[in-house]
Amino acid sequence: MEHRPGRRRGIAAIVLLVLGAVILGGVTVAKAVNPPSRYTEGKAVGWTMTPTYTNGESIYLEPVAKGGLRRGDVVLASVPWSLQKTQMNRVVAVGGDRIQYKPSSKVAGQYRLVLNGTPLDEPYLEQWKNPSAVAFNVKVPKGYVFLMADNRMNSDGSQYANNGPVPADRVTATVVAYPMAKLAVWGQLAGALVLLLGGVLAGVARRARGRAGRAAAGTAAIPAPAAAQPEPGEGGGEGAGEQAPVAAQPGPGDAQAPVGPGGRADVPS
């Protein structure tokens, strides 16, 4: 099979473009699938919950579970320190817990909140951020929750003395992680990257074919050298430069010897 420049890249580009279109199409279909009926879709507002949730990101809400609120839950609550009707926060402590923080001291080599005498592990915080901008030591009353945002250095919360714990009945919903929502986001990114790579490969293949075409056109424009013609007087055999003897043709008055059988000429004696 004749090898064409850029053929393999062209095939790879087609495969990637088709794959990217399939991924984006699948994501579109997946996003059209409705979440469970108990979920209510909404949008995160502001940057108080970064890096967990960013402004404008889709969130899904469900009613507070019968077992009540648990530490670590992300909730939507009506809080006195927000001008909005409700705000997203994280439940750091519940009724009966003691939560405290001392900015001047470290626990296990890093700054951490202390919950009921035990350092609190908070993997949802960015590592370089302190868990609080102020010191506090609070005993959470029964029926209350201690709320803090994940963006601790740029948000308000129960850690400030003028705020304090919030009544649990102020929590209107729990924010849940709907898997399809995260999958859709990553699927869109993956599909876009695959399409971009396919487009790049298609461009490379097109340029390779263009260079090959220009090279072929340049080769065809150069005339082939003409075959050498022998000079007059040049022969291919021995005695180059000498003309071969020409047999004498009989004239009209010359007698010809009769030819006998077998092609033998009979010469008269």
Coordinates of N, CA and C in Angstrom, one line a residue, residues 124-220:
Y124 N -10.9 18.6 54.0 CA -11.5 19.5 53.0 C -10.9 20.9 53.0
L125 N -10.0 21.2 53.9 CA -9.4 22.5 53.9 C -8.1 22.4 53.1
E126 N -7.8 23.6 52.5 CA -6.5 23.6 51.8 C -5.4 23.6 52.8
Q127 N -4.3 22.9 52.5 CA -3.3 22.6 53.5 C -2.6 23.9 54.0
W128 N -2.5 24.9 53.2 CA -1.7 26.1 53.6 C -2.6 27.1 54.4
K129 N -3.9 26.8 54.6 CA -4.8 27.7 55.3 C -4.9 27.3 56.7
N130 N -5.0 28.3 57.6 CA -5.2 28.0 59.0 C -6.7 27.6 59.2
P131 N -7.1 26.8 60.2 CA -8.5 26.4 60.4 C -9.3 27.6 60.9
S132 N -8.7 28.6 61.4 CA -9.5 29.7 62.0 C -8.6 31.0 62.0
A133 N -9.2 32.1 61.9 CA -8.5 33.4 62.0 C -8.5 33.9 63.4
V134 N -9.3 33.3 64.3 CA -9.4 33.8 65.7 C -9.4 32.6 66.6
A135 N -9.0 32.9 67.9 CA -9.0 31.8 68.9 C -10.4 31.7 69.5
F136 N -10.8 30.5 69.9 CA -12.1 30.4 70.6 C -12.1 29.1 71.4
N137 N -13.0 29.0 72.3 CA -13.2 27.8 73.2 C -14.7 27.8 73.5
V138 N -15.5 27.0 72.9 CA -16.9 27.0 73.0 C -17.5 25.6 73.4
K139 N -18.4 25.6 74.3 CA -19.2 24.4 74.6 C -20.5 24.6 73.9
V140 N -20.8 23.7 72.9 CA -22.0 23.8 72.1 C -23.2 23.4 72.9
P141 N -24.3 24.2 73.1 CA -25.5 23.8 73.8 C -26.2 22.7 73.1
K142 N -27.0 22.0 73.8 CA -27.9 21.0 73.2 C -28.9 21.7 72.2
G143 N -29.1 21.0 71.1 CA -30.0 21.6 70.1 C -29.4 22.7 69.2
Y144 N -28.1 22.8 69.3 CA -27.4 23.8 68.5 C -26.3 23.1 67.7
V145 N -25.8 23.8 66.7 CA -24.7 23.3 65.9 C -23.6 24.4 65.8
F146 N -22.4 24.0 65.7 CA -21.3 25.0 65.5 C -20.9 24.9 64.0
L147 N -21.2 26.1 63.3 CA -21.0 26.1 61.8 C -19.8 27.0 61.4
M148 N -19.0 26.4 60.5 CA -17.9 27.2 59.9 C -17.9 26.9 58.4
A149 N -17.5 27.9 57.6 CA -17.3 27.7 56.2 C -15.9 27.1 55.9
D150 N -15.7 26.5 54.8 CA -14.4 25.9 54.4 C -13.4 26.9 54.1
N151 N -13.8 28.1 53.6 CA -12.8 29.2 53.3 C -12.7 30.0 54.6
R152 N -12.0 29.4 55.5 CA -11.9 30.0 56.9 C -11.4 31.4 57.0
M153 N -10.4 31.7 56.2 CA -9.8 33.0 56.4 C -10.5 34.1 55.7
N154 N -11.6 33.8 54.9 CA -12.3 34.8 54.2 C -13.8 34.6 54.4
S155 N -14.2 34.2 55.6 CA -15.7 34.0 55.8 C -16.0 34.1 57.3
D156 N -17.3 34.3 57.5 CA -17.8 34.4 58.9 C -18.2 33.0 59.4
G157 N -18.5 32.9 60.7 CA -18.9 31.6 61.2 C -19.1 31.7 62.7
S158 N -19.4 30.5 63.3 CA -19.7 30.4 64.7 C -18.4 30.7 65.6
Q159 N -17.3 30.7 64.9 CA -16.0 30.9 65.7 C -15.9 32.3 66.2
Y160 N -16.7 33.2 65.7 CA -16.6 34.6 66.2 C -17.6 34.8 67.3
A161 N -17.2 35.5 68.3 CA -17.9 35.7 69.6 C -19.3 36.3 69.4
N162 N -19.4 37.2 68.4 CA -20.7 37.8 68.2 C -21.7 36.9 67.3
N163 N -21.2 35.8 66.9 CA -22.1 34.8 66.2 C -22.5 33.6 67.1
G164 N -21.5 32.8 67.3 CA -21.7 31.6 68.2 C -22.5 30.5 67.5
P165 N -22.8 29.5 68.3 CA -23.6 28.3 67.7 C -24.9 28.8 67.2
V166 N -25.5 28.0 66.3 CA -26.8 28.3 65.6 C -27.8 27.2 66.0
P167 N -29.0 27.5 66.3 CA -30.0 26.5 66.6 C -30.2 25.5 65.4
A168 N -30.3 24.3 65.8 CA -30.3 23.2 64.7 C -31.5 23.4 63.8
D169 N -32.6 23.9 64.3 CA -33.8 24.1 63.5 C -33.6 25.2 62.4
R170 N -32.5 25.9 62.5 CA -32.2 26.9 61.4 C -31.6 26.3 60.2
V171 N -31.2 25.0 60.3 CA -30.7 24.3 59.1 C -31.9 23.8 58.3
T172 N -31.9 24.3 57.0 CA -33.0 24.0 56.2 C -32.8 22.8 55.3
A173 N -31.5 22.4 55.0 CA -31.3 21.3 54.1 C -29.8 20.8 54.2
T174 N -29.6 19.6 53.8 CA -28.2 19.1 53.8 C -27.7 19.1 52.3
V175 N -26.5 19.5 52.1 CA -26.0 19.5 50.7 C -25.3 18.1 50.5
V176 N -25.8 17.4 49.4 CA -25.3 16.1 49.1 C -24.4 16.1 47.9
A177 N -23.5 15.2 47.8 CA -22.7 15.0 46.6 C -23.4 14.1 45.6
Y178 N -24.0 14.6 44.6 CA -24.7 13.8 43.6 C -23.6 13.4 42.6
P179 N -23.3 12.1 42.5 CA -22.2 11.6 41.7 C -22.3 12.1 40.2
M180 N -23.5 12.1 39.7 CA -23.6 12.4 38.3 C -23.2 13.9 38.0
A181 N -23.4 14.8 39.0 CA -23.0 16.1 38.8 C -21.4 16.2 38.6
K182 N -20.7 15.6 39.5 CA -19.2 15.6 39.4 C -18.8 14.9 38.1
L183 N -19.4 13.8 37.8 CA -19.1 13.1 36.6 C -19.3 13.9 35.4
A184 N -20.4 14.7 35.3 CA -20.6 15.5 34.2 C -19.5 16.6 34.0
V185 N -19.1 17.2 35.1 CA -18.0 18.2 35.0 C -16.8 17.6 34.5
W186 N -16.3 16.5 35.0 CA -15.1 15.8 34.5 C -15.3 15.3 33.1
G187 N -16.5 14.8 32.8 CA -16.7 14.4 31.4 C -16.6 15.5 30.4
Q188 N -17.1 16.6 30.7 CA -17.0 17.8 29.8 C -15.6 18.2 29.6
L189 N -14.8 18.2 30.7 CA -13.4 18.5 30.5 C -12.7 17.5 29.7
A190 N -12.9 16.2 29.9 CA -12.3 15.2 29.2 C -12.6 15.2 27.7
G191 N -13.9 15.4 27.4 CA -14.4 15.5 26.0 C -13.7 16.7 25.3
A192 N -13.7 17.8 26.0 CA -13.1 19.0 25.4 C -11.6 18.8 25.1
L193 N -10.9 18.2 26.0 CA -9.4 17.9 25.8 C -9.2 16.9 24.6
V194 N -10.0 15.9 24.5 CA -9.9 14.9 23.5 C -10.2 15.6 22.1
L195 N -11.2 16.4 22.1 CA -11.5 17.2 20.8 C -10.4 18.1 20.4
L196 N -9.8 18.8 21.4 CA -8.7 19.7 21.2 C -7.5 18.9 20.6
L197 N -7.2 17.8 21.2 CA -6.0 17.0 20.7 C -6.3 16.5 19.3
G198 N -7.5 16.0 19.1 CA -7.9 15.6 17.7 C -7.7 16.7 16.7
G199 N -8.1 17.9 17.0 CA -8.0 19.1 16.1 C -6.5 19.4 15.9
V200 N -5.7 19.3 16.9 CA -4.2 19.5 16.7 C -3.6 18.5 15.7
L201 N -4.0 17.2 16.0 CA -3.4 16.1 15.1 C -3.9 16.3 13.7
A202 N -5.2 16.7 13.5 CA -5.7 16.9 12.2 C -4.9 18.1 11.4
G203 N -4.6 19.1 12.2 CA -3.8 20.2 11.6 C -2.4 19.7 11.2
V204 N -1.8 18.9 12.1 CA -0.5 18.4 11.7 C -0.5 17.5 10.5
A205 N -1.5 16.7 10.4 CA -1.7 15.8 9.2 C -1.9 16.6 8.0
R206 N -2.7 17.7 8.1 CA -3.0 18.5 6.9 C -1.7 19.2 6.4
R207 N -0.9 19.7 7.3 CA 0.4 20.3 6.9 C 1.3 19.3 6.3
A208 N 1.4 18.1 6.9 CA 2.3 17.1 6.3 C 1.9 16.7 4.8
R209 N 0.6 16.6 4.6 CA 0.1 16.4 3.2 C 0.4 17.5 2.3
G210 N 0.3 18.8 2.8 CA 0.6 19.9 2.0 C 2.0 20.0 1.6
R211 N 2.9 19.7 2.6 CA 4.4 19.7 2.3 C 4.7 18.6 1.2
A212 N 4.1 17.4 1.4 CA 4.4 16.4 0.4 C 3.9 16.7 -1.0
G213 N 2.7 17.4 -1.1 CA 2.2 17.8 -2.4 C 3.0 18.8 -3.0
R214 N 3.5 19.8 -2.3 CA 4.4 20.8 -2.8 C 5.7 20.2 -3.3
A215 N 6.3 19.2 -2.5 CA 7.5 18.6 -2.9 C 7.3 17.8 -4.2
A216 N 6.2 17.1 -4.4 CA 5.9 16.3 -5.6 C 5.7 17.2 -6.8
A217 N 5.1 18.4 -6.6 CA 4.9 19.3 -7.7 C 6.2 19.9 -8.2
G218 N 7.1 20.2 -7.2 CA 8.5 20.7 -7.6 C 9.3 19.7 -8.4
T219 N 9.2 18.4 -8.0 CA 9.9 17.3 -8.7 C 9.4 17.2 -10.1
A220 N 8.1 17.3 -10.3 CA 7.5 17.1 -11.7 C 7.9 18.3 -12.6

